Tab-separated table of C-alpha atoms and ligand atoms in Angstrom:
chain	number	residue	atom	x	y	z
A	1318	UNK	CA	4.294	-42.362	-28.270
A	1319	UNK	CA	4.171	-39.599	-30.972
A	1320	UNK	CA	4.598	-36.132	-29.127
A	1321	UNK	CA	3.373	-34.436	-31.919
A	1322	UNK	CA	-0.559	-32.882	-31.649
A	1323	UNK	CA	-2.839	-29.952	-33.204
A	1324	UNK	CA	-0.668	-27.938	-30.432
A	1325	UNK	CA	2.313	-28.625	-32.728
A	1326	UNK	CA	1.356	-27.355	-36.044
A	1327	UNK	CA	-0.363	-24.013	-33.938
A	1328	UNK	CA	3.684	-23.463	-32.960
A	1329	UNK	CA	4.830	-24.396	-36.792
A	1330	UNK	CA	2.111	-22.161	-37.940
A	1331	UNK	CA	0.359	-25.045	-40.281
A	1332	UNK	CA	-2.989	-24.688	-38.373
A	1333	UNK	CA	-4.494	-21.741	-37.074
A	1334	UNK	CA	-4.787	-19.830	-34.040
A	1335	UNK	CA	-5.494	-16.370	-32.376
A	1336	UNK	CA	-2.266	-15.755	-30.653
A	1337	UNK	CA	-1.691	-13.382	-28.241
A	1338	UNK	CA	2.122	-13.781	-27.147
A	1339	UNK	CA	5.306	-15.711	-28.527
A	1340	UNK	CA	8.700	-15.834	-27.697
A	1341	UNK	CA	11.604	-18.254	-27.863
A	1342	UNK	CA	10.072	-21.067	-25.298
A	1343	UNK	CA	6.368	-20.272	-24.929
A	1344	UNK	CA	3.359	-19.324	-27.353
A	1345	UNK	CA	0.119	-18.257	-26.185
A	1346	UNK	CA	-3.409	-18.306	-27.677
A	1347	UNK	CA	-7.096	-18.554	-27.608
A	1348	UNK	CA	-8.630	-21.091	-26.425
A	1349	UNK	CA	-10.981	-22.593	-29.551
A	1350	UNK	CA	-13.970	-23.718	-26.987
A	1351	UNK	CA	-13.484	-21.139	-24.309
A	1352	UNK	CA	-14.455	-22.062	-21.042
A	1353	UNK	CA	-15.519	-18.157	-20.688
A	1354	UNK	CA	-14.837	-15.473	-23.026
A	1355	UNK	CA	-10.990	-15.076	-23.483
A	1356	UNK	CA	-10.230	-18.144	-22.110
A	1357	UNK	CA	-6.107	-18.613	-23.073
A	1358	UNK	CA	-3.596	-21.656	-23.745
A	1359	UNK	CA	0.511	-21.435	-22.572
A	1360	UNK	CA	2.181	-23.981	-24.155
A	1361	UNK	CA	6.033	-24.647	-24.886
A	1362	UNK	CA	6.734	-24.490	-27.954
A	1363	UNK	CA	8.981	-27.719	-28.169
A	1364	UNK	CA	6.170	-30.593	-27.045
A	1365	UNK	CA	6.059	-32.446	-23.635
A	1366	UNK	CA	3.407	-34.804	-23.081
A	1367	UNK	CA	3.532	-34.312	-19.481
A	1368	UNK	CA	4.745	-32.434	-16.927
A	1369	UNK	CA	7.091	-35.239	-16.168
A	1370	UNK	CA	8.611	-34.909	-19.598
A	1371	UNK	CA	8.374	-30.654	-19.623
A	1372	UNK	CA	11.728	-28.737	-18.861
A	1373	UNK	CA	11.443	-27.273	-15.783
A	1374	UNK	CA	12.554	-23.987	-16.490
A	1375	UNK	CA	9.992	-23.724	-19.676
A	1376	UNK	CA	7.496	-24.938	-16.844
A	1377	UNK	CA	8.770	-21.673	-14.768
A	1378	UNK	CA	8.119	-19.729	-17.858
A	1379	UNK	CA	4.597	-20.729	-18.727
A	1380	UNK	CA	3.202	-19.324	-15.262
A	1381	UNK	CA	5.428	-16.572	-15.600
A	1382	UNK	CA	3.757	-16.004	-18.973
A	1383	UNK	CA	0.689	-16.815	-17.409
A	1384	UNK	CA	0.893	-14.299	-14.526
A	1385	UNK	CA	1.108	-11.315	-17.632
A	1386	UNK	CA	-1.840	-12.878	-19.189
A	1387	UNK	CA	-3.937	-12.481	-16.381
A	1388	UNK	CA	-3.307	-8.883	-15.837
A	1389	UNK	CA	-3.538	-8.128	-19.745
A	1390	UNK	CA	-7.218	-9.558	-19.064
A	1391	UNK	CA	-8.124	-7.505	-16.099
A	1392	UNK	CA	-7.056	-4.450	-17.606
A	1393	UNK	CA	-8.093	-5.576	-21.596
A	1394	UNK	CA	-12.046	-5.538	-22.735
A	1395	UNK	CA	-12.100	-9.049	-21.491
A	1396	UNK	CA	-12.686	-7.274	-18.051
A	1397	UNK	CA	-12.212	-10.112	-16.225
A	1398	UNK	CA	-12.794	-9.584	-12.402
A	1399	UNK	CA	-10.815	-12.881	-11.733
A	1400	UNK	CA	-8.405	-15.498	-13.361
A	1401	UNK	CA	-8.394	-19.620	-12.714
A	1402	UNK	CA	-5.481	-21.273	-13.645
A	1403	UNK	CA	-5.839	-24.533	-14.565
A	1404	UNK	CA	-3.342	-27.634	-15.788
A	1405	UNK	CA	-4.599	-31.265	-16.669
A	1406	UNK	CA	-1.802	-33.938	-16.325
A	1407	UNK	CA	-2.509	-37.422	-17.567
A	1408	UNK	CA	-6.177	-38.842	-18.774
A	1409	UNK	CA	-7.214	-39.594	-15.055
A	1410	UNK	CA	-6.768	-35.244	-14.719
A	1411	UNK	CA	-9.024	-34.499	-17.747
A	1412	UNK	CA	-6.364	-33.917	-20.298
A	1413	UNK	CA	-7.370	-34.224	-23.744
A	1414	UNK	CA	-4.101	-32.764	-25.806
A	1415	UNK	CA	-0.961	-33.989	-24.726
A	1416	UNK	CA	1.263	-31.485	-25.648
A	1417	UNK	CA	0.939	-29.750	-21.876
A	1418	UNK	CA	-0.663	-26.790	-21.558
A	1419	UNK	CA	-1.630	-24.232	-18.815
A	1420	UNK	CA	-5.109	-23.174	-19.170
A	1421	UNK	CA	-5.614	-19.402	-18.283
A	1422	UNK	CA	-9.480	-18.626	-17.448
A	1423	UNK	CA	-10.674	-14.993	-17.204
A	1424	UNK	CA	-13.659	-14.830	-14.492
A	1425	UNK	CA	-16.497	-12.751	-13.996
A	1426	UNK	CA	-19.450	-12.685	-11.486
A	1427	UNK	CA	-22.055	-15.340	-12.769
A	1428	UNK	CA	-20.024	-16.496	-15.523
A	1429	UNK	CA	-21.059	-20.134	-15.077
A	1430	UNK	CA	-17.361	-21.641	-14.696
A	1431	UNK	CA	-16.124	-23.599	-11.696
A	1432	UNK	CA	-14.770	-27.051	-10.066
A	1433	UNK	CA	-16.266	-29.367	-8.857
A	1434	UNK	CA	-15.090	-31.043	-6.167
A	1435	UNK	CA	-15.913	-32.376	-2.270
A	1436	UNK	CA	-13.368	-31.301	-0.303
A	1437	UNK	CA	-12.636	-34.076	2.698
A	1438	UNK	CA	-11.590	-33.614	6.429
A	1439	UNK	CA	-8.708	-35.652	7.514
A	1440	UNK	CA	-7.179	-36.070	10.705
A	1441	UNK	CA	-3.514	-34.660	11.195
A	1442	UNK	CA	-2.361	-37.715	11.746
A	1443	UNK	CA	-3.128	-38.693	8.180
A	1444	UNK	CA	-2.366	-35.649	7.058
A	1445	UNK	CA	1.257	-36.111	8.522
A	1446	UNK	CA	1.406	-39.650	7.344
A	1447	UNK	CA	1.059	-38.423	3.535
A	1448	UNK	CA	3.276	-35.368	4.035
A	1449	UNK	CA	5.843	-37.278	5.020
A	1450	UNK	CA	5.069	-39.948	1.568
A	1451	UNK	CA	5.175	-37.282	-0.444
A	1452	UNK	CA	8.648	-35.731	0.993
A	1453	UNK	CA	10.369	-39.460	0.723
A	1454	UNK	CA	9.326	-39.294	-2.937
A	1455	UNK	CA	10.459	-35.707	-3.444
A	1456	UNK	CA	13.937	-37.019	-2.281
A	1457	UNK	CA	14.326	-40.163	-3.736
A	1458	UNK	CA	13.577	-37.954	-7.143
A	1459	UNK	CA	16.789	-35.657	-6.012
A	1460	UNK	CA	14.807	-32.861	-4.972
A	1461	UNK	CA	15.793	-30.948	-1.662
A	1462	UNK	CA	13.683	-28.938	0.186
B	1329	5GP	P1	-7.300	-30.237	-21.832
B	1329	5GP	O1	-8.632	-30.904	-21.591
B	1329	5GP	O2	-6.333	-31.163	-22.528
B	1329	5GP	O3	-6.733	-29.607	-20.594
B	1329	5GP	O4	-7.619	-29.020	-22.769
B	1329	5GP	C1	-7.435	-29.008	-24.145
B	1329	5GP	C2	-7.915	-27.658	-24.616
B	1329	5GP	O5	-7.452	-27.450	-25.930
B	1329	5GP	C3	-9.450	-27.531	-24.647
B	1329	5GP	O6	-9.852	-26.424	-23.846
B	1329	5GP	C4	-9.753	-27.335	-26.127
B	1329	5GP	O7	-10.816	-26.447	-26.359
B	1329	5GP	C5	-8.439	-26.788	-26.660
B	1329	5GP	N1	-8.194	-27.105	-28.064
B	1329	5GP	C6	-8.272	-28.330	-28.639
B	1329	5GP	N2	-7.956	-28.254	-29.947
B	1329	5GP	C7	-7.670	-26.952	-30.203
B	1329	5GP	C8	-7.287	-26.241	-31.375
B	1329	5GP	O8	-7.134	-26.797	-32.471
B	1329	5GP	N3	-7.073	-24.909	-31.252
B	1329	5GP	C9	-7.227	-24.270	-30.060
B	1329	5GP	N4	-6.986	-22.948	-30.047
B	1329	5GP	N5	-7.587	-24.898	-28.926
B	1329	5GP	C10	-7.825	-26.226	-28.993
């Protein structure tokens, strides 16, 4: 599938965007429909679909990148009071560009944004039963814990 999206030609510089940081691996820049005021994108600069497909040491480097962002807007005229980070893998996840991209949301008191979501009670049993899924995966895909 082509990797290639409006994400793409922001790093190439053939569309526009309000950046706010660059370097070798990572660009940052305003979000076009901000969520609230100030609302940022981290994005590699070479494209991954997914996180499956992302490098994980660019992945390292876009919370890294992240984790500046948020204090330039708590201390910036954004004045944010807060900061939601926020990352949408696959259709199913809300993603809508699939070059990935870490979404980093400046908060204030009554600004309108949040999740939704129920959160469920589950036994420790099943709790233990999907821990212990979710650690056979982590192995069979080579990673030690
Ligand atoms: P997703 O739903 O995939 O997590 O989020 C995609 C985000 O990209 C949305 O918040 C949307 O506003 C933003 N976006 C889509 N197209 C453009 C664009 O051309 N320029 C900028 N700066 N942001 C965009």
């Amino acid at each position: 599938m082509n990797p290639y999206t409006i994400f793409a030609d922001i790093v190439a510089g053939r569309a526009p965007s309000s950046k706010v940081y660059e370097d070798d691996d990572v660009l940052a820049f305003m979000d076009i429909r901000p969520f609230t005021p100030g609302h940022l994108l981290v994005i590699p600069k070479i494209p991954a679909r997914s996180l499956s497909e992302l490098d994980p040491a660019v992945g390292g480097k876009l919370f890294q990148v992240g984790q500046q962002l948020a204090a330039a807007l708590r201390t910036s005229e954004v004045g944010a009071d807060g900061v939601n980070f926020f990352l949408a893998d696959g259709v199913t996840a809300g993603q809508e560009v699939f070059h990935v991209h870490l979404h980093v949301i400046p908060r204030t008191p009554g600004d309108g944004f949040g999740l939704r979501g129920r959160p469920t009670t589950l036994p420790r049993a099943d709790l233990d039963y999907l821990a212990g899924s979710i650690r056979g995966a982590l192995d069979r895909n080579g990673n030690n814990s």
